[in-house]
PDB file of C-alpha atoms in Angstrom:
ATOM      1  CA  GLN Q   1      -3.000   2.979  -1.477  1.00  0.00           C
ATOM      2  CA  LYS Q   2      -3.941   0.550   1.230  1.00  0.00           C
ATOM      3  CA  GLU Q   3      -1.694  -2.437   1.650  1.00  0.00           C
ATOM      4  CA  VAL Q   4      -4.441  -5.019   1.288  1.00  0.00           C
ATOM      5  CA  GLU Q   5      -7.708  -4.189  -0.422  1.00  0.00           C
ATOM      6  CA  GLN Q   6     -10.968  -6.067  -0.633  1.00  0.00           C
ATOM      7  CA  ASN Q   7     -14.463  -5.117  -1.715  1.00  0.00           C
ATOM      8  CA  SER Q   8     -16.445  -4.660   1.469  1.00  0.00           C
ATOM      9  CA  GLY Q   9     -19.587  -6.137  -0.042  1.00  0.00           C
ATOM     10  CA  PRO Q  10     -22.015  -7.403   0.825  1.00  0.00           C
ATOM     11  CA  LEU Q  11     -21.616 -10.017  -1.846  1.00  0.00           C
ATOM     12  CA  SER Q  12     -24.838 -11.943  -2.210  1.00  0.00           C
ATOM     13  CA  VAL Q  13     -24.999 -15.282  -3.979  1.00  0.00           C
ATOM     14  CA  PRO Q  14     -27.760 -17.890  -4.114  1.00  0.00           C
ATOM     15  CA  GLU Q  15     -27.297 -21.202  -2.372  1.00  0.00           C
ATOM     16  CA  GLY Q  16     -25.382 -23.637  -4.541  1.00  0.00           C
ATOM     17  CA  ALA Q  17     -23.642 -20.943  -6.579  1.00  0.00           C
ATOM     18  CA  ILE Q  18     -19.949 -20.108  -6.704  1.00  0.00           C
ATOM     19  CA  ALA Q  19     -18.854 -17.190  -4.555  1.00  0.00           C
ATOM     20  CA  SER Q  20     -15.765 -15.340  -5.744  1.00  0.00           C
ATOM     21  CA  LEU Q  21     -13.872 -13.189  -3.280  1.00  0.00           C
ATOM     22  CA  ASN Q  22     -11.020 -10.985  -4.413  1.00  0.00           C
ATOM     23  CA  CYS Q  23      -8.049  -9.349  -2.754  1.00  0.00           C
ATOM     24  CA  THR Q  24      -5.224  -7.172  -4.024  1.00  0.00           C
ATOM     25  CA  TYR Q  25      -2.046  -6.208  -2.221  1.00  0.00           C
ATOM     26  CA  SER Q  26       0.513  -3.500  -2.751  1.00  0.00           C
ATOM     27  CA  ASP Q  27       3.784  -4.973  -1.484  1.00  0.00           C
ATOM     28  CA  ARG Q  28       5.454  -7.056  -4.197  1.00  0.00           C
ATOM     29  CA  GLY Q  29       7.656  -8.604  -1.554  1.00  0.00           C
ATOM     30  CA  SER Q  30       4.709 -10.289   0.114  1.00  0.00           C
ATOM     31  CA  GLN Q  31       5.365 -13.942   0.568  1.00  0.00           C
ATOM     32  CA  SER Q  32       2.383 -15.693   2.095  1.00  0.00           C
ATOM     33  CA  PHE Q  33      -1.326 -15.247   1.619  1.00  0.00           C
ATOM     34  CA  PHE Q  34      -4.182 -16.329   3.831  1.00  0.00           C
ATOM     35  CA  TRP Q  35      -7.946 -16.408   3.832  1.00  0.00           C
ATOM     36  CA  TYR Q  36      -9.763 -16.259   7.142  1.00  0.00           C
ATOM     37  CA  ARG Q  37     -13.479 -16.493   7.805  1.00  0.00           C
ATOM     38  CA  GLN Q  38     -15.052 -14.485  10.593  1.00  0.00           C
ATOM     39  CA  TYR Q  39     -18.588 -14.975  11.770  1.00  0.00           C
ATOM     40  CA  SER Q  40     -20.271 -12.038  13.452  1.00  0.00           C
ATOM     41  CA  GLY Q  41     -19.073 -11.669  17.021  1.00  0.00           C
ATOM     42  CA  LYS Q  42     -16.450 -14.386  16.644  1.00  0.00           C
ATOM     43  CA  SER Q  43     -12.727 -14.385  16.000  1.00  0.00           C
ATOM     44  CA  PRO Q  44     -11.239 -15.267  12.613  1.00  0.00           C
ATOM     45  CA  GLU Q  45     -10.634 -18.861  11.650  1.00  0.00           C
ATOM     46  CA  LEU Q  46      -8.249 -20.015   8.951  1.00  0.00           C
ATOM     47  CA  ILE Q  47      -9.693 -21.340   5.719  1.00  0.00           C
ATOM     48  CA  MET Q  48      -6.643 -21.626   3.500  1.00  0.00           C
ATOM     49  CA  PHE Q  49      -3.175 -20.353   2.842  1.00  0.00           C
ATOM     50  CA  ILE Q  50      -1.250 -20.189  -0.403  1.00  0.00           C
ATOM     51  CA  TYR Q  51       2.372 -19.414  -1.090  1.00  0.00           C
ATOM     52  CA  SER Q  52       2.903 -20.156  -4.800  1.00  0.00           C
ATOM     53  CA  ASN Q  53       1.321 -18.861  -7.968  1.00  0.00           C
ATOM     54  CA  GLY Q  54      -1.595 -20.879  -9.215  1.00  0.00           C
ATOM     55  CA  ASP Q  55      -4.521 -22.636  -7.623  1.00  0.00           C
ATOM     56  CA  LYS Q  56      -4.830 -24.523  -4.385  1.00  0.00           C
ATOM     57  CA  GLU Q  57      -7.936 -26.535  -3.657  1.00  0.00           C
ATOM     58  CA  ASP Q  58      -9.325 -27.750  -0.356  1.00  0.00           C
ATOM     59  CA  GLY Q  59     -12.804 -29.206  -0.492  1.00  0.00           C
ATOM     60  CA  ARG Q  60     -15.225 -26.542  -1.694  1.00  0.00           C
ATOM     61  CA  PHE Q  61     -12.589 -23.835  -1.422  1.00  0.00           C
ATOM     62  CA  THR Q  62     -10.016 -22.820  -4.032  1.00  0.00           C
ATOM     63  CA  ALA Q  63      -7.420 -20.128  -3.469  1.00  0.00           C
ATOM     64  CA  GLN Q  64      -5.821 -18.534  -6.498  1.00  0.00           C
ATOM     65  CA  LEU Q  65      -2.632 -16.491  -6.411  1.00  0.00           C
ATOM     66  CA  ASN Q  66      -1.140 -14.304  -9.116  1.00  0.00           C
ATOM     67  CA  LYS Q  67       1.930 -12.541  -7.799  1.00  0.00           C
ATOM     68  CA  ALA Q  68       2.551 -10.658 -11.046  1.00  0.00           C
ATOM     69  CA  SER Q  69      -0.854  -9.031 -10.736  1.00  0.00           C
ATOM     70  CA  GLN Q  70      -0.616  -8.892  -6.935  1.00  0.00           C
ATOM     71  CA  TYR Q  71      -3.949 -10.595  -6.700  1.00  0.00           C
ATOM     72  CA  VAL Q  72      -5.304 -13.425  -4.595  1.00  0.00           C
ATOM     73  CA  SER Q  73      -8.810 -14.805  -4.680  1.00  0.00           C
ATOM     74  CA  LEU Q  74     -10.985 -17.341  -2.925  1.00  0.00           C
ATOM     75  CA  LEU Q  75     -13.650 -19.343  -4.698  1.00  0.00           C
ATOM     76  CA  ILE Q  76     -16.342 -21.108  -2.716  1.00  0.00           C
ATOM     77  CA  ARG Q  77     -18.195 -23.762  -4.690  1.00  0.00           C
ATOM     78  CA  ASP Q  78     -21.693 -24.948  -3.814  1.00  0.00           C
ATOM     79  CA  SER Q  79     -22.134 -22.032  -1.438  1.00  0.00           C
ATOM     80  CA  GLN Q  80     -24.182 -22.751   1.666  1.00  0.00           C
ATOM     81  CA  PRO Q  81     -26.021 -20.363   3.992  1.00  0.00           C
ATOM     82  CA  SER Q  82     -23.490 -21.379   6.646  1.00  0.00           C
ATOM     83  CA  ASP Q  83     -20.785 -19.788   4.493  1.00  0.00           C
ATOM     84  CA  SER Q  84     -22.329 -16.379   5.192  1.00  0.00           C
ATOM     85  CA  ALA Q  85     -19.605 -14.496   7.024  1.00  0.00           C
ATOM     86  CA  THR Q  86     -16.905 -11.903   6.535  1.00  0.00           C
ATOM     87  CA  TYR Q  87     -13.863 -13.172   4.668  1.00  0.00           C
ATOM     88  CA  LEU Q  88     -10.544 -11.603   5.529  1.00  0.00           C
ATOM     89  CA  CYS Q  89      -7.566 -11.660   3.213  1.00  0.00           C
ATOM     90  CA  ALA Q  90      -4.204 -11.503   4.975  1.00  0.00           C
ATOM     91  CA  VAL Q  91      -0.757 -10.999   3.531  1.00  0.00           C
ATOM     92  CA  VAL Q  92       2.580 -11.635   5.206  1.00  0.00           C
ATOM     93  CA  ARG Q  93       5.475  -9.396   4.349  1.00  0.00           C
ATOM     94  CA  ASN Q  94       9.012  -9.395   5.652  1.00  0.00           C
ATOM     95  CA  GLY Q  95       8.355 -12.896   6.860  1.00  0.00           C
ATOM     96  CA  GLN Q  96       6.838 -11.447   9.964  1.00  0.00           C
ATOM     97  CA  ASN Q  97       3.915  -9.098   9.849  1.00  0.00           C
ATOM     98  CA  PHE Q  98       0.398 -10.127   8.953  1.00  0.00           C
ATOM     99  CA  VAL Q  99      -1.557  -7.374   7.232  1.00  0.00           C
ATOM    100  CA  PHE Q 100      -5.295  -7.874   7.014  1.00  0.00           C
ATOM    101  CA  GLY Q 101      -7.674  -6.487   4.459  1.00  0.00           C
ATOM    102  CA  PRO Q 102     -10.957  -4.886   5.507  1.00  0.00           C
ATOM    103  CA  GLY Q 103     -12.897  -8.047   4.712  1.00  0.00           C
ATOM    104  CA  THR Q 104     -15.701  -8.909   2.330  1.00  0.00           C
ATOM    105  CA  ARG Q 105     -19.101  -9.705   3.740  1.00  0.00           C
ATOM    106  CA  LEU Q 106     -20.647 -12.700   1.991  1.00  0.00           C
ATOM    107  CA  SER Q 107     -24.324 -13.508   2.176  1.00  0.00           C
ATOM    108  CA  VAL Q 108     -25.528 -16.838   0.792  1.00  0.00           C
ATOM    109  CA  LEU Q 109     -29.241 -16.721   0.192  1.00  0.00           C
ATOM    110  CA  PRO Q 110     -31.256 -19.928   0.735  1.00  0.00           C
TER     111      PRO Q 110
ATOM    112  CA  GLY K   1      -3.819 -27.859  15.525  1.00  0.00           C
ATOM    113  CA  ALA K   2      -2.593 -25.142  17.806  1.00  0.00           C
ATOM    114  CA  VAL K   3      -5.103 -23.766  20.293  1.00  0.00           C
ATOM    115  CA  VAL K   4      -5.071 -20.264  21.744  1.00  0.00           C
ATOM    116  CA  SER K   5      -7.280 -19.662  24.733  1.00  0.00           C
ATOM    117  CA  GLN K   6      -8.457 -16.181  25.641  1.00  0.00           C
ATOM    118  CA  HIS K   7     -10.228 -15.066  28.803  1.00  0.00           C
ATOM    119  CA  PRO K   8     -12.595 -13.461  29.583  1.00  0.00           C
ATOM    120  CA  SER K   9     -14.929 -13.677  26.605  1.00  0.00           C
ATOM    121  CA  TRP K  10     -17.029 -10.786  27.808  1.00  0.00           C
ATOM    122  CA  VAL K  11     -16.277  -8.046  30.289  1.00  0.00           C
ATOM    123  CA  ILE K  12     -18.235  -5.003  31.329  1.00  0.00           C
ATOM    124  CA  CYS K  13     -16.551  -2.412  33.482  1.00  0.00           C
ATOM    125  CA  LYS K  14     -17.026   1.090  34.745  1.00  0.00           C
ATOM    126  CA  SER K  15     -15.170   3.989  33.233  1.00  0.00           C
ATOM    127  CA  GLY K  16     -11.829   4.552  34.945  1.00  0.00           C
ATOM    128  CA  THR K  17     -11.232   0.970  35.966  1.00  0.00           C
ATOM    129  CA  SER K  18      -8.642  -1.411  34.533  1.00  0.00           C
ATOM    130  CA  VAL K  19      -9.338  -4.681  32.780  1.00  0.00           C
ATOM    131  CA  LYS K  20      -6.948  -7.577  32.206  1.00  0.00           C
ATOM    132  CA  ILE K  21      -7.321 -10.005  29.314  1.00  0.00           C
ATOM    133  CA  GLU K  22      -5.353 -13.242  29.253  1.00  0.00           C
ATOM    134  CA  CYS K  23      -4.142 -15.127  26.231  1.00  0.00           C
ATOM    135  CA  ARG K  24      -2.703 -18.631  26.571  1.00  0.00           C
ATOM    136  CA  SER K  25      -1.177 -21.008  24.084  1.00  0.00           C
ATOM    137  CA  LEU K  26      -2.552 -24.339  25.277  1.00  0.00           C
ATOM    138  CA  ASP K  27      -0.422 -26.957  23.615  1.00  0.00           C
ATOM    139  CA  PHE K  28       2.594 -25.088  22.389  1.00  0.00           C
ATOM    140  CA  GLN K  29       5.028 -22.400  23.391  1.00  0.00           C
ATOM    141  CA  ALA K  30       4.662 -18.968  21.863  1.00  0.00           C
ATOM    142  CA  THR K  31       7.566 -16.571  22.164  1.00  0.00           C
ATOM    143  CA  THR K  32       5.512 -14.029  20.263  1.00  0.00           C
ATOM    144  CA  MET K  33       1.835 -13.232  20.507  1.00  0.00           C
ATOM    145  CA  PHE K  34      -0.154 -10.585  18.726  1.00  0.00           C
ATOM    146  CA  TRP K  35      -2.927  -8.385  20.062  1.00  0.00           C
ATOM    147  CA  TYR K  36      -5.601  -7.045  17.723  1.00  0.00           C
ATOM    148  CA  ARG K  37      -8.527  -4.733  18.227  1.00  0.00           C
ATOM    149  CA  GLN K  38     -11.635  -4.746  16.085  1.00  0.00           C
ATOM    150  CA  PHE K  39     -14.378  -2.156  16.108  1.00  0.00           C
ATOM    151  CA  PRO K  40     -17.830  -3.058  14.738  1.00  0.00           C
ATOM    152  CA  LYS K  41     -17.870  -3.652  10.993  1.00  0.00           C
ATOM    153  CA  GLN K  42     -14.168  -2.865  10.735  1.00  0.00           C
ATOM    154  CA  SER K  43     -11.169  -5.045  10.103  1.00  0.00           C
ATOM    155  CA  LEU K  44      -8.560  -6.252  12.527  1.00  0.00           C
ATOM    156  CA  MET K  45      -6.059  -3.663  13.639  1.00  0.00           C
ATOM    157  CA  LEU K  46      -2.780  -4.870  15.093  1.00  0.00           C
ATOM    158  CA  MET K  47      -2.159  -3.136  18.393  1.00  0.00           C
ATOM    159  CA  ALA K  48       1.077  -4.690  19.529  1.00  0.00           C
ATOM    160  CA  THR K  49       3.377  -7.645  19.332  1.00  0.00           C
ATOM    161  CA  SER K  50       4.026  -9.311  22.648  1.00  0.00           C
ATOM    162  CA  ASN K  51       7.509 -10.770  23.116  1.00  0.00           C
ATOM    163  CA  GLU K  52       8.293 -13.264  25.844  1.00  0.00           C
ATOM    164  CA  GLY K  53      10.816 -11.886  28.268  1.00  0.00           C
ATOM    165  CA  SER K  54      11.070  -8.454  26.669  1.00  0.00           C
ATOM    166  CA  LYS K  55       9.049  -5.351  25.977  1.00  0.00           C
ATOM    167  CA  ALA K  56       6.134  -5.422  23.633  1.00  0.00           C
ATOM    168  CA  THR K  57       6.325  -3.678  20.288  1.00  0.00           C
ATOM    169  CA  TYR K  58       3.446  -1.276  19.824  1.00  0.00           C
ATOM    170  CA  GLU K  59       1.994  -0.114  16.541  1.00  0.00           C
ATOM    171  CA  GLN K  60       1.925   3.552  15.720  1.00  0.00           C
ATOM    172  CA  GLY K  61      -0.832   5.373  17.522  1.00  0.00           C
ATOM    173  CA  VAL K  62      -1.308   2.775  20.260  1.00  0.00           C
ATOM    174  CA  GLU K  63      -0.623   4.141  23.727  1.00  0.00           C
ATOM    175  CA  LYS K  64       1.720   1.783  25.535  1.00  0.00           C
ATOM    176  CA  ASP K  65       0.829   3.245  28.922  1.00  0.00           C
ATOM    177  CA  LYS K  66      -2.839   2.627  28.334  1.00  0.00           C
ATOM    178  CA  PHE K  67      -2.554  -0.865  26.881  1.00  0.00           C
ATOM    179  CA  LEU K  68      -0.086  -2.688  29.072  1.00  0.00           C
ATOM    180  CA  ILE K  69       1.200  -5.935  27.676  1.00  0.00           C
ATOM    181  CA  ASN K  70       3.049  -8.531  29.688  1.00  0.00           C
ATOM    182  CA  HIS K  71       4.448 -11.755  28.269  1.00  0.00           C
ATOM    183  CA  ALA K  72       5.915 -13.355  31.337  1.00  0.00           C
ATOM    184  CA  SER K  73       5.998 -16.942  30.152  1.00  0.00           C
ATOM    185  CA  LEU K  74       6.123 -18.911  26.937  1.00  0.00           C
ATOM    186  CA  THR K  75       2.407 -19.679  27.156  1.00  0.00           C
ATOM    187  CA  LEU K  76       0.838 -16.541  28.589  1.00  0.00           C
ATOM    188  CA  SER K  77       0.449 -12.968  27.415  1.00  0.00           C
ATOM    189  CA  THR K  78      -1.793 -10.428  29.100  1.00  0.00           C
ATOM    190  CA  LEU K  79      -3.277  -7.171  27.902  1.00  0.00           C
ATOM    191  CA  THR K  80      -4.389  -4.679  30.534  1.00  0.00           C
ATOM    192  CA  VAL K  81      -6.558  -1.798  29.478  1.00  0.00           C
ATOM    193  CA  THR K  82      -5.845   0.828  32.093  1.00  0.00           C
ATOM    194  CA  SER K  83      -8.278   3.559  33.101  1.00  0.00           C
ATOM    195  CA  ALA K  84     -10.749   2.307  30.535  1.00  0.00           C
ATOM    196  CA  HIS K  85     -13.138   4.717  28.865  1.00  0.00           C
ATOM    197  CA  PRO K  86     -16.178   4.092  26.649  1.00  0.00           C
ATOM    198  CA  GLU K  87     -14.103   4.648  23.505  1.00  0.00           C
ATOM    199  CA  ASP K  88     -12.004   1.633  24.508  1.00  0.00           C
ATOM    200  CA  SER K  89     -15.051  -0.584  24.090  1.00  0.00           C
ATOM    201  CA  SER K  90     -14.092  -3.033  21.380  1.00  0.00           C
ATOM    202  CA  PHE K  91     -13.390  -6.644  20.498  1.00  0.00           C
ATOM    203  CA  TYR K  92      -9.846  -7.580  21.516  1.00  0.00           C
ATOM    204  CA  ILE K  93      -8.325 -10.678  19.959  1.00  0.00           C
ATOM    205  CA  CYS K  94      -4.987 -12.314  20.610  1.00  0.00           C
ATOM    206  CA  SER K  95      -3.165 -14.660  18.298  1.00  0.00           C
ATOM    207  CA  ALA K  96      -0.023 -16.708  17.984  1.00  0.00           C
ATOM    208  CA  ARG K  97       1.782 -18.429  15.173  1.00  0.00           C
ATOM    209  CA  ASP K  98       1.008 -22.090  14.715  1.00  0.00           C
ATOM    210  CA  PRO K  99       4.221 -23.958  15.559  1.00  0.00           C
ATOM    211  CA  SER K 100       3.689 -26.432  12.724  1.00  0.00           C
ATOM    212  CA  GLY K 101       5.811 -24.251  10.465  1.00  0.00           C
ATOM    213  CA  ALA K 102       3.082 -23.164   8.094  1.00  0.00           C
ATOM    214  CA  ASN K 103       3.349 -19.565   9.300  1.00  0.00           C
ATOM    215  CA  VAL K 104      -0.332 -19.560  10.156  1.00  0.00           C
ATOM    216  CA  LEU K 105      -1.860 -17.260  12.759  1.00  0.00           C
ATOM    217  CA  THR K 106      -4.189 -18.944  15.206  1.00  0.00           C
ATOM    218  CA  PHE K 107      -6.606 -16.673  17.022  1.00  0.00           C
ATOM    219  CA  GLY K 108      -8.105 -16.780  20.461  1.00  0.00           C
ATOM    220  CA  ALA K 109     -11.866 -16.521  20.775  1.00  0.00           C
ATOM    221  CA  GLY K 110     -11.674 -12.806  21.494  1.00  0.00           C
ATOM    222  CA  SER K 111     -12.743 -10.625  24.409  1.00  0.00           C
ATOM    223  CA  ARG K 112     -15.639  -8.218  24.087  1.00  0.00           C
ATOM    224  CA  LEU K 113     -14.995  -5.198  26.310  1.00  0.00           C
ATOM    225  CA  THR K 114     -17.781  -2.785  27.138  1.00  0.00           C
ATOM    226  CA  VAL K 115     -16.912   0.260  29.197  1.00  0.00           C
ATOM    227  CA  LEU K 116     -19.857   2.018  30.782  1.00  0.00           C
TER     228      LEU K 116
END
């Protein structure tokens, strides 16, 4: 079992819709959870991080964490074509190491 | 927020030559920096952790003699790809932890290496 798993996609949603990106992790001791966005040919940029169970909202983005189910998700409301990118889920374990998932490619269709 | 600068952005070299990539923390000190490699349509793979003033910690399967890492100061880490070959062509990205305390990784812009 891979440490961090994501559907590779592509996930296609129409402009204005909600995009839902999912991530599962295997290490129950994981402490911090991050979502990064990576445009083609560019390096990742941070969207959000979440440490506690529940929801965390920042503008059009909502991160959801369920440690019991070892599941973290990212919702993007009112999706825009500029949101088209690969979204990387990252998990920190042992307080040190970042482990990245394979990424989900999102395509927002105008 | 914290800024990590990486140079060069693009480099093309001949097979057998060595290439150095620099990673600088611009407005903060980074005792630890991380080097990642990313092949097309694949995720980030951690190559090594660069430690200021001491030896780098390499991930399993990464050749330390081929990927030389030097972290000589609190703001600069370098990755040298020695005797580069076409299979080393990849996107190399460095990162450092944001000093704000949020345990966030900030990435450099990345360096695209093409070995002919």
